Coordinates of C-alpha atoms and ligand atoms in Angstrom, one line a residue:
M1 CA 8.3 -10.7 17.1
T2 CA 4.7 -9.8 17.7
I3 CA 3.7 -6.5 16.8
A4 CA 0.8 -4.8 17.2
M5 CA -0.6 -1.9 15.8
V6 CA -3.2 0.6 17.3
A7 CA -4.5 3.1 15.7
S8 CA -8.2 5.1 15.3
E9 CA -8.6 3.8 11.5
M10 CA -7.4 1.5 9.0
F11 CA -8.5 0.5 5.4
P12 CA -10.4 -1.1 4.5
Y13 CA -12.6 -1.0 7.8
V14 CA -12.8 2.4 8.2
K15 CA -11.1 5.6 6.3
S16 CA -11.2 9.1 6.8
G17 CA -8.0 9.7 5.2
G18 CA -4.4 8.8 4.7
L19 CA -4.0 7.5 8.4
A20 CA -6.0 4.9 7.3
D21 CA -3.9 4.3 4.4
A22 CA -1.0 3.9 6.0
V23 CA -2.0 1.7 8.6
G24 CA -3.7 -0.3 6.5
G25 CA -0.8 -0.6 3.8
F26 CA 1.7 -0.6 6.6
C27 CA 0.0 -3.9 8.7
R28 CA -0.1 -5.8 5.0
E29 CA 3.3 -5.4 4.3
L30 CA 4.3 -6.1 8.0
S31 CA 2.6 -8.9 8.2
R32 CA 5.0 -10.5 5.4
H33 CA 7.7 -10.4 8.0
E34 CA 6.4 -10.5 11.5
E35 CA 3.6 -11.7 13.3
T36 CA 1.4 -8.3 13.0
I37 CA -1.9 -7.3 14.8
A38 CA -3.8 -4.7 14.4
I39 CA -6.5 -2.9 17.6
L40 CA -8.8 -0.6 16.1
P41 CA -12.6 0.8 17.5
L42 CA -15.5 -0.9 16.4
Y43 CA -17.5 1.8 14.9
R44 CA -20.9 1.5 14.1
S45 CA -19.9 2.3 10.6
I46 CA -18.0 -1.2 10.3
D47 CA -19.2 -3.8 8.2
C48 CA -19.2 -7.0 10.1
E49 CA -20.6 -8.9 7.5
R50 CA -18.5 -7.9 4.4
F51 CA -15.2 -8.3 6.6
D52 CA -16.4 -11.4 8.4
I53 CA -16.1 -9.9 12.1
R54 CA -16.8 -12.2 15.0
P55 CA -17.0 -11.6 18.8
A56 CA -13.3 -13.1 19.8
G57 CA -14.3 -15.0 22.8
I58 CA -12.9 -11.5 24.8
D59 CA -15.0 -9.5 27.3
F60 CA -13.4 -7.7 30.0
S61 CA -14.8 -4.7 32.3
L62 CA -12.8 -1.3 32.9
N63 CA -13.2 0.9 36.1
L64 CA -12.7 4.9 35.1
G65 CA -13.0 7.5 37.4
G66 CA -15.1 5.4 39.9
E67 CA -17.2 3.9 36.5
K68 CA -17.8 0.8 34.9
F69 CA -17.6 -0.3 31.4
N70 CA -18.1 -3.8 29.5
I71 CA -16.0 -3.9 26.8
K72 CA -16.4 -6.3 24.6
V73 CA -13.6 -7.6 21.8
Y74 CA -14.0 -8.8 18.3
K75 CA -11.8 -9.7 15.8
C76 CA -11.1 -11.3 12.1
F77 CA -8.3 -12.4 9.8
D78 CA -7.0 -10.6 6.9
N79 CA -4.3 -10.9 4.7
G80 CA -1.9 -12.7 7.4
C81 CA -2.5 -10.3 9.8
E82 CA -5.1 -10.5 13.3
N83 CA -7.5 -7.7 13.8
Y84 CA -8.6 -7.2 17.4
F85 CA -11.6 -5.0 17.7
I86 CA -12.9 -2.9 20.9
Y87 CA -16.4 -2.5 21.5
H88 CA -18.2 -0.1 23.7
P89 CA -21.1 2.1 23.1
A90 CA -19.3 5.1 24.8
L91 CA -16.1 4.5 22.0
C92 CA -18.2 3.4 18.8
D93 CA -21.5 4.6 18.5
H94 CA -21.3 7.7 17.6
E95 CA -22.1 9.7 14.0
R96 CA -19.2 11.2 13.4
L97 CA -15.8 9.5 13.7
Y98 CA -13.9 12.5 15.3
D99 CA -14.8 15.9 17.1
C100 CA -17.6 14.2 19.2
P101 CA -18.0 15.9 22.7
D102 CA -16.3 13.2 25.5
S103 CA -13.6 12.1 22.7
D104 CA -11.5 12.0 25.7
L105 CA -13.3 9.3 27.7
R106 CA -13.8 8.0 23.8
F107 CA -10.0 7.2 23.0
G108 CA -9.3 7.0 27.0
I109 CA -11.8 3.5 27.0
F110 CA -10.0 2.5 23.6
A111 CA -6.3 3.3 25.2
H112 CA -7.3 1.4 28.9
A113 CA -8.6 -1.5 26.4
V114 CA -5.6 -1.7 24.4
C115 CA -3.4 -2.3 27.3
E116 CA -5.8 -4.5 29.1
L117 CA -6.0 -7.1 25.9
A118 CA -2.0 -6.8 26.1
A119 CA -1.8 -7.1 29.7
N120 CA -4.1 -10.6 30.1
H121 CA -5.1 -11.8 26.8
I122 CA -2.6 -11.2 23.7
N123 CA 1.1 -12.0 24.2
I124 CA 3.0 -8.4 22.3
D125 CA 6.6 -7.9 21.8
I126 CA 6.0 -3.8 20.5
L127 CA 2.9 -1.8 21.1
H128 CA 2.8 0.1 17.5
L129 CA 0.2 3.6 18.4
H130 CA -0.4 5.7 16.0
D131 CA -1.7 9.6 16.9
W132 CA -3.2 10.9 19.3
Q133 CA -6.2 9.2 19.6
S134 CA -3.6 5.9 20.8
A135 CA -1.3 7.3 22.1
L136 CA -2.5 7.5 25.6
A137 CA -1.9 3.6 25.4
A138 CA 1.9 4.9 26.0
P139 CA 1.7 5.9 29.4
L140 CA -0.8 3.5 30.5
A141 CA 1.2 0.6 29.4
K142 CA 4.0 1.7 31.8
E143 CA 1.7 2.2 34.5
P144 CA -0.5 0.9 36.1
Y145 CA -0.8 -2.4 32.9
R146 CA 3.4 -2.8 33.5
L147 CA 3.3 -4.5 29.8
R148 CA 6.6 -6.2 29.3
C149 CA 6.8 -4.7 25.4
R150 CA 8.7 -1.8 24.6
V151 CA 6.5 1.3 22.9
V152 CA 6.7 2.9 19.4
L153 CA 4.4 6.3 18.8
T154 CA 4.2 7.6 15.4
I155 CA 2.6 11.1 15.1
H156 CA 1.0 11.4 11.3
N157 CA -0.3 14.9 12.2
L158 CA 1.1 17.3 15.1
A159 CA -1.9 19.4 14.6
F160 CA -4.4 16.9 15.8
Q161 CA -3.2 16.1 20.1
G162 CA -5.7 15.3 21.7
I163 CA -6.3 18.4 24.1
F164 CA -9.2 18.1 26.7
S165 CA -9.8 19.8 30.0
K166 CA -7.9 18.3 33.5
E167 CA -10.8 16.8 34.9
A168 CA -9.7 13.9 31.7
I169 CA -6.9 13.0 34.6
E170 CA -9.4 11.4 37.3
R171 CA -11.8 10.4 34.2
L172 CA -9.2 7.9 32.9
N173 CA -7.2 7.2 36.0
L174 CA -4.4 9.2 34.6
G175 CA -3.0 10.2 37.9
W176 CA -2.1 13.7 39.0
D177 CA 1.5 12.9 39.6
R178 CA 1.2 12.8 35.7
F179 CA 0.0 16.2 35.2
T180 CA 3.2 17.8 35.3
I181 CA 4.8 20.3 32.7
D182 CA 7.2 17.1 31.5
R183 CA 3.5 15.0 30.6
F184 CA 0.1 15.5 30.3
E185 CA 0.2 19.0 30.6
F186 CA -0.4 21.6 28.1
Y187 CA -1.9 24.7 29.3
D188 CA -3.5 23.7 32.1
K189 CA -5.2 21.3 29.9
V190 CA -4.5 17.3 29.7
N191 CA -2.4 16.9 26.3
F192 CA -2.5 13.0 25.1
L193 CA -0.5 13.2 22.5
K194 CA 2.4 14.8 24.5
G195 CA 1.9 12.9 27.3
G196 CA 2.6 9.7 24.6
I197 CA 5.7 11.0 23.4
A198 CA 7.2 11.2 26.9
D199 CA 6.9 7.9 28.0
A200 CA 7.0 6.2 24.3
D201 CA 10.0 4.3 23.8
A202 CA 10.5 5.3 20.1
V203 CA 8.7 7.9 18.2
T204 CA 8.5 8.3 14.4
T205 CA 6.4 10.9 12.5
V206 CA 6.1 10.2 8.5
S207 CA 8.9 11.6 6.4
P208 CA 12.3 12.9 7.5
T209 CA 11.7 16.4 6.6
Y210 CA 8.6 16.5 9.1
A211 CA 11.0 14.7 11.5
Q212 CA 12.9 17.5 11.3
E213 CA 10.7 20.8 10.9
I214 CA 7.9 19.6 13.9
K215 CA 11.2 20.8 16.3
H216 CA 11.0 24.3 14.9
P217 CA 8.5 26.7 16.3
D218 CA 7.0 26.8 12.6
F219 CA 5.8 23.4 12.5
G220 CA 5.6 22.6 16.2
C221 CA 2.4 23.0 17.2
G222 CA 3.8 24.4 20.6
L223 CA 5.7 20.5 21.2
D224 CA 8.9 22.2 19.6
R225 CA 10.7 22.2 22.2
F226 CA 9.2 19.2 24.0
L227 CA 10.3 17.8 20.7
R228 CA 13.6 18.9 20.9
T229 CA 14.2 17.4 24.5
H230 CA 13.2 13.8 22.8
E231 CA 14.8 13.9 19.7
D232 CA 17.3 11.3 20.7
K233 CA 14.2 8.8 20.3
L234 CA 12.8 11.0 17.2
S235 CA 12.9 10.0 13.8
G236 CA 11.5 10.2 10.4
I237 CA 10.3 7.8 7.9
L238 CA 8.5 8.1 5.0
N239 CA 5.2 6.8 4.2
G240 CA 4.3 3.9 1.2
I241 CA 1.6 3.6 -0.4
D242 CA -0.2 -0.3 -0.5
A243 CA 1.4 -0.9 -4.3
S244 CA -1.5 -3.7 -5.0
E245 CA -4.5 -1.8 -3.5
F246 CA -3.4 1.5 -5.9
D247 CA -2.4 -0.2 -9.0
P248 CA -4.0 1.6 -12.0
A249 CA -3.5 -1.7 -13.7
S250 CA -6.0 -3.8 -11.9
D251 CA -7.8 -0.9 -10.1
P252 CA -11.9 -1.7 -11.0
A253 CA -13.0 2.0 -10.7
L254 CA -10.7 2.5 -13.9
S255 CA -13.1 2.0 -17.3
F256 CA -9.4 1.8 -19.0
P257 CA -7.0 0.2 -16.3
F258 CA -3.5 1.0 -17.9
D259 CA 0.3 0.2 -17.3
N260 CA 3.4 1.9 -17.9
R261 CA 3.5 0.6 -21.2
Q262 CA -0.4 1.5 -22.1
I263 CA -0.3 5.1 -21.6
G264 CA -2.8 5.8 -24.1
R265 CA -5.4 4.1 -22.2
K266 CA -4.8 6.7 -19.4
Q267 CA -5.7 9.3 -22.4
E268 CA -9.2 7.2 -22.7
E269 CA -9.5 7.5 -18.8
K270 CA -9.5 11.2 -18.9
H271 CA -11.9 11.6 -21.7
A272 CA -14.5 8.7 -19.9
L273 CA -14.0 11.0 -16.7
C274 CA -14.0 14.2 -18.5
E275 CA -17.9 13.3 -19.9
H276 CA -18.8 11.9 -17.0
I277 CA -18.3 15.3 -14.8
G278 CA -19.2 17.6 -17.9
L279 CA -15.5 18.8 -18.5
H280 CA -15.6 19.7 -22.4
N281 CA -12.2 20.3 -24.1
S282 CA -10.9 16.9 -22.9
H283 CA -7.8 17.6 -24.8
Y284 CA -7.0 20.4 -22.9
P285 CA -4.6 19.5 -19.6
L286 CA -6.9 18.1 -16.5
F287 CA -5.7 19.8 -13.4
A288 CA -6.6 17.7 -9.9
Y289 CA -7.5 18.2 -6.7
V290 CA -8.2 15.1 -4.3
G291 CA -8.0 15.8 -0.5
R292 CA -9.8 17.2 3.2
L293 CA -10.9 20.5 2.4
A294 CA -8.6 22.3 5.1
D295 CA -6.3 24.9 5.9
Q296 CA -3.4 22.8 5.9
K297 CA -3.4 21.8 2.2
G298 CA -3.5 25.6 0.9
I299 CA -6.9 25.5 0.1
K300 CA -7.6 29.4 0.2
E301 CA -4.2 29.9 -2.1
L302 CA -5.6 27.2 -4.3
A303 CA -9.1 28.3 -5.1
E304 CA -7.4 32.2 -5.4
M305 CA -4.9 30.9 -8.3
L306 CA -8.1 28.8 -9.8
R307 CA -9.9 31.8 -10.3
S308 CA -6.8 34.2 -12.0
I309 CA -6.7 30.9 -14.7
A310 CA -10.2 29.8 -15.1
D311 CA -10.0 31.5 -18.6
A312 CA -6.8 29.5 -20.0
P313 CA -7.4 26.4 -22.4
L314 CA -7.5 24.0 -19.5
N315 CA -9.9 22.3 -17.1
V316 CA -10.0 21.1 -13.6
V317 CA -11.5 18.9 -11.1
I318 CA -11.5 18.9 -7.5
L319 CA -13.4 16.2 -5.2
G320 CA -12.8 17.4 -1.3
S321 CA -14.6 17.5 2.1
G322 CA -14.0 19.7 4.8
D323 CA -14.8 22.8 7.1
P324 CA -17.9 25.0 5.7
Y325 CA -15.4 27.7 5.3
H326 CA -12.9 26.2 3.1
E327 CA -16.0 24.3 1.3
A328 CA -17.4 27.8 0.5
L329 CA -14.0 29.3 -0.8
C330 CA -14.4 25.8 -3.5
K331 CA -18.4 26.0 -4.7
P332 CA -18.5 29.0 -6.7
L333 CA -15.3 27.9 -8.6
E334 CA -17.7 25.9 -10.1
G335 CA -19.3 28.3 -11.6
K336 CA -17.1 28.5 -14.2
E337 CA -17.1 26.0 -17.8
N338 CA -13.6 23.9 -17.4
I339 CA -14.0 23.9 -13.5
R340 CA -15.5 20.9 -11.5
V341 CA -16.1 20.9 -7.8
I342 CA -17.0 17.9 -6.4
L343 CA -17.6 18.1 -2.6
G344 CA -17.9 14.7 -0.6
Y345 CA -15.9 11.9 -0.1
D346 CA -15.7 9.1 -2.9
E347 CA -13.0 6.7 -3.0
A348 CA -14.0 5.2 -6.4
L349 CA -14.2 8.7 -8.2
S350 CA -10.6 9.8 -6.4
R351 CA -9.1 6.9 -8.2
R352 CA -10.9 7.6 -11.8
I353 CA -9.5 11.5 -10.9
Y354 CA -5.9 10.1 -9.8
A355 CA -6.0 8.4 -13.1
A356 CA -7.3 10.7 -15.6
S357 CA -6.0 13.9 -14.6
D358 CA -2.3 15.1 -15.8
F359 CA -1.6 17.3 -12.8
F360 CA -1.9 16.9 -9.5
L361 CA -2.3 20.0 -7.3
M362 CA -1.1 20.0 -3.8
P363 CA 0.0 23.4 -2.7
S364 CA 0.2 22.0 1.5
K365 CA 1.2 25.0 3.9
F366 CA 2.6 22.1 5.5
E367 CA 2.4 18.4 4.8
P368 CA 3.9 15.3 7.4
C369 CA 3.9 12.8 4.3
G370 CA 0.8 12.9 2.2
L371 CA 0.0 9.8 -0.1
A372 CA -1.9 11.6 -2.7
Q373 CA 1.2 12.8 -4.4
M374 CA 2.4 9.2 -4.6
I375 CA -1.1 8.0 -5.7
A376 CA -1.0 10.2 -8.3
M377 CA 2.1 9.2 -9.3
R378 CA 1.7 6.1 -9.6
Y379 CA -1.7 6.7 -11.5
G380 CA 0.4 9.0 -13.9
S381 CA -0.5 12.1 -13.0
I382 CA 2.6 14.8 -12.2
P383 CA 2.3 16.1 -9.0
I384 CA 2.7 19.8 -8.3
V385 CA 3.5 20.4 -4.8
R386 CA 4.8 22.9 -2.2
K387 CA 8.4 22.0 -1.0
T388 CA 7.0 21.0 2.5
G389 CA 7.1 17.9 4.6
G390 CA 7.2 14.9 3.1
L391 CA 6.4 16.4 -0.7
R392 CA 9.9 17.9 -0.2
D393 CA 10.9 14.6 0.5
T394 CA 9.1 12.5 -2.7
V395 CA 8.6 15.3 -5.5
I396 CA 11.5 16.5 -6.6
D397 CA 11.2 19.4 -9.7
F398 CA 11.9 18.0 -13.0
T399 CA 14.1 20.9 -13.9
D400 CA 16.3 20.5 -11.2
S401 CA 19.0 17.7 -12.6
S402 CA 19.3 20.4 -15.6
P403 CA 17.6 23.1 -16.6
H404 CA 18.3 22.6 -20.0
H405 CA 17.9 18.7 -20.2
P406 CA 15.5 18.0 -17.7
N407 CA 15.9 14.4 -17.1
P408 CA 13.0 12.7 -16.0
S409 CA 14.6 9.6 -14.1
V410 CA 15.3 12.4 -11.6
G411 CA 12.8 14.0 -11.3
T412 CA 9.2 13.6 -10.7
G413 CA 7.1 16.8 -10.2
I414 CA 6.9 20.4 -10.4
T415 CA 8.4 21.6 -6.6
M416 CA 6.9 25.7 -5.0
E417 CA 9.4 27.1 -2.0
R418 CA 5.9 28.9 -1.8
T419 CA 2.3 29.2 -3.2
D420 CA 1.8 33.1 -3.3
I421 CA 0.2 33.5 -7.0
V422 CA 3.1 34.9 -9.1
S423 CA 5.1 31.1 -7.3
F424 CA 1.6 28.9 -8.5
M425 CA 1.6 30.8 -11.9
H426 CA 4.9 30.0 -12.5
A427 CA 4.4 26.1 -11.7
I428 CA 1.1 26.3 -13.8
I429 CA 3.2 27.7 -16.6
K430 CA 5.9 25.3 -16.3
A431 CA 3.2 22.5 -16.0
L432 CA 1.6 23.8 -19.6
A433 CA 4.7 23.6 -21.6
L434 CA 5.7 20.3 -20.4
Y435 CA 1.8 19.3 -21.7
A436 CA 2.6 20.8 -24.5
D437 CA 5.5 18.3 -25.1
R438 CA 4.4 15.2 -25.3
E439 CA 7.5 13.1 -25.7
K440 CA 8.9 14.7 -22.5
H441 CA 5.5 14.3 -20.6
T442 CA 4.5 10.9 -21.6
A443 CA 8.5 10.0 -20.2
L444 CA 8.1 11.8 -17.0
I445 CA 4.5 9.8 -16.4
V446 CA 6.3 6.3 -17.4
S447 CA 9.3 7.2 -14.9
N448 CA 7.3 7.7 -12.2
M449 CA 5.2 4.9 -13.0
K450 CA 7.9 2.7 -12.9
K451 CA 8.5 4.4 -9.0
D452 CA 8.4 2.2 -6.0
F453 CA 6.5 3.9 -3.4
S454 CA 5.1 0.7 -1.7
W455 CA 5.5 -0.4 2.1
R456 CA 8.8 -2.4 1.0
R457 CA 11.5 -0.2 2.1
P458 CA 9.8 1.8 5.1
V459 CA 8.7 -1.5 6.7
M460 CA 12.4 -2.6 6.6
E461 CA 13.3 0.8 8.5
Y462 CA 10.7 -0.2 11.3
L463 CA 11.9 -3.7 11.6
K464 CA 15.4 -1.7 12.4
L465 CA 13.5 0.6 14.3
Y466 CA 12.0 -2.3 16.6
R467 CA 15.0 -4.4 16.8
A468 CA 16.9 -2.1 17.7
L469 CA 14.6 -0.9 20.7
K470 CA 16.1 -3.0 24.0
P471 CA 13.7 -6.2 24.7
F472 CA 12.1 -6.5 27.5
Ligands
LIG1 P1 -4.3 13.5 4.7 O1 -4.2 12.2 5.8 O2 -3.6 14.7 5.5 O3 -6.2 13.7 4.5 P2 -3.1 12.5 2.5 O4 -2.7 12.5 1.1 O5 -1.6 11.4 3.4 O6 -3.7 13.1 3.1 O7 -4.2 10.9 2.0 C1 -5.5 11.7 1.9 C2 -6.2 9.9 1.7 O8 -7.4 10.2 1.9 C3 -5.9 9.5 0.0 O9 -6.2 8.3 0.1 C4 -6.8 10.5 -0.6 O10 -7.5 9.7 -1.7 C5 -8.3 10.1 0.0 N1 -9.0 11.4 0.2 C6 -9.1 12.5 0.7 N2 -10.0 13.3 0.4 C7 -11.2 12.0 -0.6 C8 -12.3 12.5 -0.8 N3 -13.2 13.7 -0.9 N4 -12.6 11.4 -1.5 C9 -12.2 10.4 -1.4 N5 -11.1 9.9 -1.6 C10 -10.4 11.2 -0.7
LIG2 C1 -1.7 12.5 7.8 C2 -1.1 13.5 7.1 C3 -0.5 13.0 5.9 C4 0.0 11.9 6.1 C5 -1.3 10.6 6.6 C6 -0.4 9.3 6.8 O1 -3.3 12.6 7.7 O2 -1.7 14.9 6.8 O3 0.5 14.2 5.6 O4 0.3 11.1 4.7 O5 -1.6 11.3 7.9 O6 0.7 9.1 7.5

């Protein structure tokens, strides 16, 4: 069986968040079982020299809305996976990865090019699409390309659907007959993700809980009813993390790499980080946040809570980037002696923070899966999360098993039902009490570090899904 993974980002070539980690780790593990191909846009920011990306000798042109687009295909090999890159200036030559004008045309070109590649240049059995940026390939695979393969669509975040004015129908040769309520049409606009869901043979999302949540109006982002009509083909498979990429014992970003028998070295990493970012009292518990500064992540509630506890004997570090509103909520916290706010994207610093911190804050309003809490557990940082989506599926409160005899082999972190200030304070008090009990804290760290968050199990589930789809 040959599987083509189609995505708008993939680690290590291009990454803006969890999608890239997820697709990269997934491909690497899947290629150990089945022939795996990845298809990505060749953005200007991708370093062709570093990854030895060369022309694949495949060129073709697309005729979209009466305009001709000449496509060039590139490729490289990595860890048993064959990676194809689609190049056209209108798709690839932008300053920003997303939110550019003409995004409908950009990812329309991408989806057409993927289908043309699969129709005439490579053989595939499963076309596995990720998020709205590639979702258009599901209807196109049926008509006009008539691909002889099954199509799986994975939703990593329903909040992003790719909604555009209806001119896209003609501009991208989608056909007005498909501009209907049961396909692309969404409040008189074109919805790429909705069109993809309608035509995919299977739809998955990245955790079992989120697969249930999105059928409810609170989480459905306007598509809950539509998803309910397609629930027979909807399931949730929890993401993994790439266990060799995220490994505190061999991570080159760390000054004191450590495994689960060397927790003392984790302390040294903490002292080194505190010194590096100018936090005094490095014996204080260190609370961390790494991630996008966006409404989804509960940043407003996080900032409010941190303002209230800023005088307590603890340290906080925030690494993130996001929209001006959320960045402005965090920046003033920097005025506190024990809080550091680092705005920007820094892969190496993120690893140091995971490794150095004692607690990892993730008060998300919704979270399709969340990789950060799994990375945190692997690096010995105890997650403090709101119980939603994949956070509910991966973090069990360490006091849940028995309030009097916490069982670290069952629990993994601290959970909150809500993120109001009282619930948040309660969670922080629980964390401080755990920190004061060195033996219990260390036991929980070690037990989390031993857990298997790799792609091994998820890939088994996806293989089962692929095999259950009737072959062509
Ligand atoms: P999401 O995909 O919703 O942003 P995830 O938890 O699934 O959230 O994945 C986020 C990934 O992006 C993690 O690998 C996290 O470490 C990384 N990341 C997010 N923001 C930053 C940042 N500012 N610097 C470095 N890494 C970041
Ligand atoms: C999205 C989601 C996040 C998930 C990631 C990878 O960015 O917001 O929860 O972990 O995709 O699937």
